[in-house]
């Protein structure tokens, strides 16, 4: 069976947890009663029988085969979205047959949880093309920010990937283009804002904000600081279509109106506050 979190069958193509049942099912784990009770549960589709929780994620294919996705204990929550790391790993493997192994992890970087892709490959020239490929295959929040190339993935004594031995990351693991220095005061101001918000040094004016680890939740911080320091601003839509310092700078230079920054007035502290209609 492939079931969701409420033990309901999922449709073809939808990822769920894989359960096993039938006459050949084991009785449990030897001398491990608690683990047996956790993993061997009552089968809701066959009264009086048990089914085994494999801990694996999979989905039915239209031809009747089962496609293995990854482990269910490799789930993370980022920006409010629950993510299956195995699904991202599967997408990366689809990019190139030359990858000997792929592991996706979630780690804290600058107090923000981000996705890291560790790829076993003989070259690291794939990064920009891989990210562009994943942006077509996955939602934005599932696209890794960092790509680390390893000669071999670390293995535990039993031959499984040892995630604890995966190396740390540096700014060099971000997807970067050839460095282009700021050419005027406005671009220099934007560069300093980006470096402060993203916690990344050495940003060039053609580097993509989202490829540097940025995401929609911190775009508002950047736009707010831009307005406070330059007196000019751009919309969220414009920022998303011009996600480089050079692109944003060009839009700001074309805006001759500008204005003075007026912060939202602070109200007196209170034990409670009036809610808006939507709240």
mmCIF file of C-alpha atoms in Angstrom:
data_model
loop_
_atom_site.group_PDB
_atom_site.id
_atom_site.type_symbol
_atom_site.label_atom_id
_atom_site.label_comp_id
_atom_site.label_asym_id
_atom_site.label_seq_id
_atom_site.Cartn_x
_atom_site.Cartn_y
_atom_site.Cartn_z
ATOM 1 C CA UNK A 1 0.000 0.000 0.000
ATOM 2 C CA UNK A 2 1.028 3.644 -0.561
ATOM 3 C CA UNK A 3 -0.776 5.768 2.013
ATOM 4 C CA UNK A 4 -0.925 9.348 3.292
ATOM 5 C CA UNK A 5 -0.541 10.488 6.902
ATOM 6 C CA UNK A 6 -4.103 9.412 7.731
ATOM 7 C CA UNK A 7 -3.582 5.921 6.254
ATOM 8 C CA UNK A 8 -5.694 6.651 3.187
ATOM 9 C CA UNK A 9 -4.714 5.369 -0.254
ATOM 10 C CA UNK A 10 -3.129 8.010 -2.483
ATOM 11 C CA UNK A 11 -3.789 8.324 -6.240
ATOM 12 C CA UNK A 12 -1.362 7.244 -8.953
ATOM 13 C CA UNK A 13 1.581 9.664 -9.166
ATOM 14 C CA UNK A 14 1.161 11.031 -5.621
ATOM 15 C CA UNK A 15 3.968 10.439 -3.119
ATOM 16 C CA UNK A 16 3.034 8.541 0.035
ATOM 17 C CA UNK A 17 4.489 6.174 2.619
ATOM 18 C CA UNK A 18 5.026 2.575 1.587
ATOM 19 C CA UNK A 19 3.442 -0.187 3.713
ATOM 20 C CA UNK A 20 3.800 -3.966 3.248
ATOM 21 C CA UNK A 21 1.312 -6.692 4.199
ATOM 22 C CA UNK A 22 0.457 -10.240 3.235
ATOM 23 C CA UNK A 23 1.172 -13.844 4.145
ATOM 24 C CA UNK A 24 4.936 -13.368 4.001
ATOM 25 C CA UNK A 25 5.013 -10.510 6.512
ATOM 26 C CA UNK A 26 7.337 -11.048 9.488
ATOM 27 C CA UNK A 27 5.963 -11.203 13.031
ATOM 28 C CA UNK A 28 8.128 -8.300 14.180
ATOM 29 C CA UNK A 29 11.626 -7.371 15.325
ATOM 30 C CA UNK A 30 13.455 -9.951 17.438
ATOM 31 C CA UNK A 31 13.502 -8.867 21.121
ATOM 32 C CA UNK A 32 12.387 -5.320 20.198
ATOM 33 C CA UNK A 33 8.791 -5.082 21.348
ATOM 34 C CA UNK A 34 8.516 -1.269 21.276
ATOM 35 C CA UNK A 35 9.874 -1.029 17.728
ATOM 36 C CA UNK A 36 7.602 -3.877 16.640
ATOM 37 C CA UNK A 37 4.552 -2.086 18.052
ATOM 38 C CA UNK A 38 5.602 1.113 16.248
ATOM 39 C CA UNK A 39 6.275 -0.407 12.841
ATOM 40 C CA UNK A 40 3.846 -3.349 12.663
ATOM 41 C CA UNK A 41 0.422 -1.733 12.818
ATOM 42 C CA UNK A 42 -3.154 -2.865 12.236
ATOM 43 C CA UNK A 43 -4.062 -3.152 8.581
ATOM 44 C CA UNK A 44 -7.175 -0.977 7.963
ATOM 45 C CA UNK A 45 -7.855 -2.807 4.684
ATOM 46 C CA UNK A 46 -7.781 -6.368 6.079
ATOM 47 C CA UNK A 47 -9.293 -6.892 9.528
ATOM 48 C CA UNK A 48 -7.191 -8.942 11.917
ATOM 49 C CA UNK A 49 -3.925 -8.548 9.968
ATOM 50 C CA UNK A 50 -0.921 -6.291 10.266
ATOM 51 C CA UNK A 51 1.040 -4.159 7.856
ATOM 52 C CA UNK A 52 4.631 -2.970 8.092
ATOM 53 C CA UNK A 53 5.640 0.694 7.955
ATOM 54 C CA UNK A 54 8.785 0.618 5.766
ATOM 55 C CA UNK A 55 9.651 4.263 6.354
ATOM 56 C CA UNK A 56 10.098 4.634 2.595
ATOM 57 C CA UNK A 57 8.380 7.139 0.319
ATOM 58 C CA UNK A 58 7.128 5.966 -3.048
ATOM 59 C CA UNK A 59 4.426 6.480 -5.651
ATOM 60 C CA UNK A 60 2.555 4.319 -8.111
ATOM 61 C CA UNK A 61 3.371 4.830 -11.783
ATOM 62 C CA UNK A 62 0.718 4.592 -14.471
ATOM 63 C CA UNK A 63 2.246 1.327 -15.734
ATOM 64 C CA UNK A 64 1.735 -0.359 -12.341
ATOM 65 C CA UNK A 65 5.328 -0.097 -11.130
ATOM 66 C CA UNK A 66 6.290 1.549 -7.843
ATOM 67 C CA UNK A 67 8.824 4.379 -7.981
ATOM 68 C CA UNK A 68 11.013 4.707 -4.883
ATOM 69 C CA UNK A 69 11.459 8.337 -3.736
ATOM 70 C CA UNK A 70 13.405 8.237 -0.478
ATOM 71 C CA UNK A 71 13.090 7.905 3.284
ATOM 72 C CA UNK A 72 10.159 9.452 5.153
ATOM 73 C CA UNK A 73 12.453 10.405 8.026
ATOM 74 C CA UNK A 74 14.180 12.781 5.622
ATOM 75 C CA UNK A 75 11.317 15.281 5.759
ATOM 76 C CA UNK A 76 11.983 18.912 6.649
ATOM 77 C CA UNK A 77 9.895 22.045 7.014
ATOM 78 C CA UNK A 78 11.180 25.198 5.311
ATOM 79 C CA UNK A 79 9.290 28.495 5.120
ATOM 80 C CA UNK A 80 6.137 26.697 6.233
ATOM 81 C CA UNK A 81 6.365 24.015 3.531
ATOM 82 C CA UNK A 82 6.908 20.340 4.352
ATOM 83 C CA UNK A 83 9.509 18.978 1.960
ATOM 84 C CA UNK A 84 10.537 15.440 1.052
ATOM 85 C CA UNK A 85 14.303 15.555 0.543
ATOM 86 C CA UNK A 86 14.133 12.319 -1.449
ATOM 87 C CA UNK A 87 11.928 13.984 -4.039
ATOM 88 C CA UNK A 88 14.564 16.675 -4.630
ATOM 89 C CA UNK A 89 17.318 14.045 -4.820
ATOM 90 C CA UNK A 90 15.259 12.159 -7.405
ATOM 91 C CA UNK A 91 14.871 15.326 -9.497
ATOM 92 C CA UNK A 92 18.624 16.020 -9.375
ATOM 93 C CA UNK A 93 19.421 12.480 -10.497
ATOM 94 C CA UNK A 94 17.196 13.093 -13.519
ATOM 95 C CA UNK A 95 19.426 15.968 -14.634
ATOM 96 C CA UNK A 96 22.495 13.860 -15.441
ATOM 97 C CA UNK A 97 23.518 10.205 -15.546
ATOM 98 C CA UNK A 98 27.079 11.252 -14.648
ATOM 99 C CA UNK A 99 26.219 11.881 -10.984
ATOM 100 C CA UNK A 100 27.468 8.979 -8.859
ATOM 101 C CA UNK A 101 25.358 10.033 -5.879
ATOM 102 C CA UNK A 102 23.149 12.842 -4.592
ATOM 103 C CA UNK A 103 22.184 13.881 -1.069
ATOM 104 C CA UNK A 104 20.015 16.857 -0.111
ATOM 105 C CA UNK A 105 20.204 18.223 3.422
ATOM 106 C CA UNK A 106 18.630 21.139 5.295
ATOM 107 C CA UNK A 107 20.899 23.202 7.545
ATOM 108 C CA UNK A 108 20.888 26.521 9.350
ATOM 109 C CA UNK A 109 22.722 29.295 7.480
ATOM 110 C CA UNK A 110 22.576 32.828 8.886
ATOM 111 C CA UNK A 111 19.708 31.737 11.182
ATOM 112 C CA UNK A 112 17.725 30.580 8.150
ATOM 113 C CA UNK A 113 17.097 26.950 7.200
ATOM 114 C CA UNK A 114 18.245 26.323 3.617
ATOM 115 C CA UNK A 115 18.608 23.329 1.318
ATOM 116 C CA UNK A 116 22.028 21.967 0.380
ATOM 117 C CA UNK A 117 22.691 19.567 -2.496
ATOM 118 C CA UNK A 118 25.752 17.315 -2.214
ATOM 119 C CA UNK A 119 26.657 15.824 -5.584
ATOM 120 C CA UNK A 120 29.272 13.160 -6.284
ATOM 121 C CA UNK A 121 30.715 14.257 -9.621
ATOM 122 C CA UNK A 122 34.055 14.613 -11.409
ATOM 123 C CA UNK A 123 33.295 18.254 -12.281
ATOM 124 C CA UNK A 124 31.490 21.210 -10.733
ATOM 125 C CA UNK A 125 30.600 23.046 -13.947
ATOM 126 C CA UNK A 126 27.037 21.724 -13.746
ATOM 127 C CA UNK A 127 25.787 24.026 -10.973
ATOM 128 C CA UNK A 128 24.170 26.860 -12.916
ATOM 129 C CA UNK A 129 22.557 24.494 -15.438
ATOM 130 C CA UNK A 130 21.330 22.188 -12.654
ATOM 131 C CA UNK A 131 19.685 25.022 -10.747
ATOM 132 C CA UNK A 132 17.949 26.234 -13.926
ATOM 133 C CA UNK A 133 16.735 22.656 -14.546
ATOM 134 C CA UNK A 134 15.391 22.282 -10.991
ATOM 135 C CA UNK A 135 13.541 25.603 -11.242
ATOM 136 C CA UNK A 136 11.567 24.046 -14.097
ATOM 137 C CA UNK A 137 10.961 20.771 -12.238
ATOM 138 C CA UNK A 138 10.256 21.899 -8.657
ATOM 139 C CA UNK A 139 8.574 24.737 -6.732
ATOM 140 C CA UNK A 140 10.912 27.565 -5.710
ATOM 141 C CA UNK A 141 11.021 26.498 -2.048
ATOM 142 C CA UNK A 142 12.342 23.046 -3.041
ATOM 143 C CA UNK A 143 15.288 24.311 -5.111
ATOM 144 C CA UNK A 144 18.573 24.046 -3.132
ATOM 145 C CA UNK A 145 20.561 27.227 -2.505
ATOM 146 C CA UNK A 146 23.976 25.556 -2.154
ATOM 147 C CA UNK A 147 25.630 22.913 -4.364
ATOM 148 C CA UNK A 148 28.647 21.046 -2.982
ATOM 149 C CA UNK A 149 30.668 18.800 -5.268
ATOM 150 C CA UNK A 150 32.313 15.772 -3.657
ATOM 151 C CA UNK A 151 34.526 13.110 -5.172
ATOM 152 C CA UNK A 152 32.654 10.512 -3.116
ATOM 153 C CA UNK A 153 29.761 10.702 -0.677
ATOM 154 C CA UNK A 154 30.741 9.577 2.855
ATOM 155 C CA UNK A 155 29.476 6.115 3.771
ATOM 156 C CA UNK A 156 28.784 4.456 7.119
ATOM 157 C CA UNK A 157 30.164 0.955 7.915
ATOM 158 C CA UNK A 158 26.920 -0.636 6.667
ATOM 159 C CA UNK A 159 27.270 1.086 3.283
ATOM 160 C CA UNK A 160 24.625 3.798 3.711
ATOM 161 C CA UNK A 161 25.317 7.495 3.192
ATOM 162 C CA UNK A 162 26.609 9.014 6.425
ATOM 163 C CA UNK A 163 24.854 12.385 6.547
ATOM 164 C CA UNK A 164 26.707 13.396 9.721
ATOM 165 C CA UNK A 165 29.996 13.320 7.801
ATOM 166 C CA UNK A 166 28.835 15.650 5.024
ATOM 167 C CA UNK A 167 31.080 18.752 4.977
ATOM 168 C CA UNK A 168 30.033 22.285 5.839
ATOM 169 C CA UNK A 169 29.430 24.972 3.250
ATOM 170 C CA UNK A 170 31.011 28.236 2.164
ATOM 171 C CA UNK A 171 29.863 31.088 -0.053
ATOM 172 C CA UNK A 172 31.799 29.377 -2.861
ATOM 173 C CA UNK A 173 29.114 26.686 -2.932
ATOM 174 C CA UNK A 174 26.527 29.214 -4.103
ATOM 175 C CA UNK A 175 25.683 29.421 -7.797
ATOM 176 C CA UNK A 176 27.630 32.443 -9.006
ATOM 177 C CA UNK A 177 28.343 34.100 -12.303
ATOM 178 C CA UNK A 178 31.613 35.803 -13.256
ATOM 179 C CA UNK A 179 32.158 38.676 -10.803
ATOM 180 C CA UNK A 180 31.091 42.120 -12.018
ATOM 181 C CA UNK A 181 31.886 45.075 -9.737
ATOM 182 C CA UNK A 182 29.411 47.913 -9.074
ATOM 183 C CA UNK A 183 29.837 50.800 -11.527
ATOM 184 C CA UNK A 184 28.185 53.604 -9.539
ATOM 185 C CA UNK A 185 27.102 54.662 -6.051
ATOM 186 C CA UNK A 186 23.584 53.223 -6.448
ATOM 187 C CA UNK A 187 24.869 49.746 -7.321
ATOM 188 C CA UNK A 188 27.364 49.925 -4.444
ATOM 189 C CA UNK A 189 24.519 50.805 -2.046
ATOM 190 C CA UNK A 190 22.404 47.896 -3.300
ATOM 191 C CA UNK A 191 25.389 45.540 -3.029
ATOM 192 C CA UNK A 192 25.905 46.451 0.632
ATOM 193 C CA UNK A 193 22.187 45.892 1.347
ATOM 194 C CA UNK A 194 22.234 42.480 -0.341
ATOM 195 C CA UNK A 195 25.392 41.375 1.475
ATOM 196 C CA UNK A 196 23.930 42.428 4.830
ATOM 197 C CA UNK A 197 20.570 40.717 4.302
ATOM 198 C CA UNK A 198 21.931 37.539 2.676
ATOM 199 C CA UNK A 199 25.059 37.263 4.826
ATOM 200 C CA UNK A 200 27.130 36.643 1.685
ATOM 201 C CA UNK A 201 30.339 38.466 0.764
ATOM 202 C CA UNK A 202 31.721 39.206 -2.691
ATOM 203 C CA UNK A 203 28.380 39.572 -4.487
ATOM 204 C CA UNK A 204 28.620 40.766 -8.075
ATOM 205 C CA UNK A 205 26.086 42.972 -9.835
ATOM 206 C CA UNK A 206 24.999 40.145 -12.150
ATOM 207 C CA UNK A 207 24.525 37.510 -9.408
ATOM 208 C CA UNK A 208 20.939 36.326 -9.018
ATOM 209 C CA UNK A 209 19.378 37.148 -5.622
ATOM 210 C CA UNK A 210 17.572 33.813 -5.423
ATOM 211 C CA UNK A 211 20.630 31.817 -6.506
ATOM 212 C CA UNK A 212 22.507 33.418 -3.596
ATOM 213 C CA UNK A 213 20.084 31.896 -1.106
ATOM 214 C CA UNK A 214 17.483 34.657 -1.128
ATOM 215 C CA UNK A 215 13.774 33.901 -1.046
ATOM 216 C CA UNK A 216 10.443 35.695 -1.152
ATOM 217 C CA UNK A 217 10.228 36.200 2.623
ATOM 218 C CA UNK A 218 13.313 38.437 2.725
ATOM 219 C CA UNK A 219 12.632 40.367 -0.485
ATOM 220 C CA UNK A 220 10.562 42.796 1.591
ATOM 221 C CA UNK A 221 13.610 43.479 3.809
ATOM 222 C CA UNK A 222 15.698 44.361 0.764
ATOM 223 C CA UNK A 223 13.019 46.582 -0.784
ATOM 224 C CA UNK A 224 12.438 48.357 2.541
ATOM 225 C CA UNK A 225 16.156 49.088 3.012
ATOM 226 C CA UNK A 226 16.469 50.235 -0.590
ATOM 227 C CA UNK A 227 13.688 52.751 -0.077
ATOM 228 C CA UNK A 228 15.116 53.929 3.248
ATOM 229 C CA UNK A 229 18.609 54.514 1.811
ATOM 230 C CA UNK A 230 17.869 55.674 -1.747
ATOM 231 C CA UNK A 231 14.394 57.187 -1.550
ATOM 232 C CA UNK A 232 13.319 54.894 -4.427
ATOM 233 C CA UNK A 233 11.614 51.542 -4.494
ATOM 234 C CA UNK A 234 10.442 48.739 -6.770
ATOM 235 C CA UNK A 235 7.478 46.390 -6.587
ATOM 236 C CA UNK A 236 7.772 42.729 -5.639
ATOM 237 C CA UNK A 237 6.923 41.796 -9.241
ATOM 238 C CA UNK A 238 9.712 43.993 -10.588
ATOM 239 C CA UNK A 239 12.211 42.561 -8.118
ATOM 240 C CA UNK A 240 11.324 39.004 -9.162
ATOM 241 C CA UNK A 241 11.752 39.846 -12.863
ATOM 242 C CA UNK A 242 15.006 41.788 -12.255
ATOM 243 C CA UNK A 243 16.681 39.747 -9.457
ATOM 244 C CA UNK A 244 20.175 41.213 -9.905
ATOM 245 C CA UNK A 245 21.783 44.391 -8.597
ATOM 246 C CA UNK A 246 22.313 45.595 -12.162
ATOM 247 C CA UNK A 247 18.667 44.895 -13.036
ATOM 248 C CA UNK A 248 17.190 46.591 -9.964
ATOM 249 C CA UNK A 249 19.586 49.539 -10.339
ATOM 250 C CA UNK A 250 18.487 50.082 -13.931
ATOM 251 C CA UNK A 251 14.824 50.194 -12.881
ATOM 252 C CA UNK A 252 15.580 52.618 -10.024
ATOM 253 C CA UNK A 253 17.566 54.934 -12.304
ATOM 254 C CA UNK A 254 14.642 55.079 -14.726
ATOM 255 C CA UNK A 255 12.359 56.153 -11.855
ATOM 256 C CA UNK A 256 12.950 59.884 -11.642
ATOM 257 C CA UNK A 257 10.251 60.546 -9.045
ATOM 258 C CA UNK A 258 11.686 58.981 -5.906
ATOM 259 C CA UNK A 259 10.630 60.277 -2.506
ATOM 260 C CA UNK A 260 11.553 60.370 1.151
ATOM 261 C CA UNK A 261 11.346 57.282 3.317
ATOM 262 C CA UNK A 262 8.552 57.406 5.894
ATOM 263 C CA UNK A 263 8.612 54.505 8.359
ATOM 264 C CA UNK A 264 5.385 53.139 9.816
ATOM 265 C CA UNK A 265 4.602 55.025 13.012
ATOM 266 C CA UNK A 266 5.045 53.007 16.210
ATOM 267 C CA UNK A 267 1.942 52.817 18.408
ATOM 268 C CA UNK A 268 1.843 52.582 22.175
ATOM 269 C CA UNK A 269 2.361 49.166 23.719
ATOM 270 C CA UNK A 270 -0.814 47.442 24.857
ATOM 271 C CA UNK A 271 -1.978 44.091 26.204
ATOM 272 C CA UNK A 272 -4.140 43.672 23.105
ATOM 273 C CA UNK A 273 -4.670 45.292 19.695
ATOM 274 C CA UNK A 274 -7.602 45.652 17.327
ATOM 275 C CA UNK A 275 -7.658 43.086 14.499
ATOM 276 C CA UNK A 276 -8.174 43.826 10.839
ATOM 277 C CA UNK A 277 -11.088 42.217 9.007
ATOM 278 C CA UNK A 278 -8.825 39.554 7.458
ATOM 279 C CA UNK A 279 -7.179 38.769 10.799
#
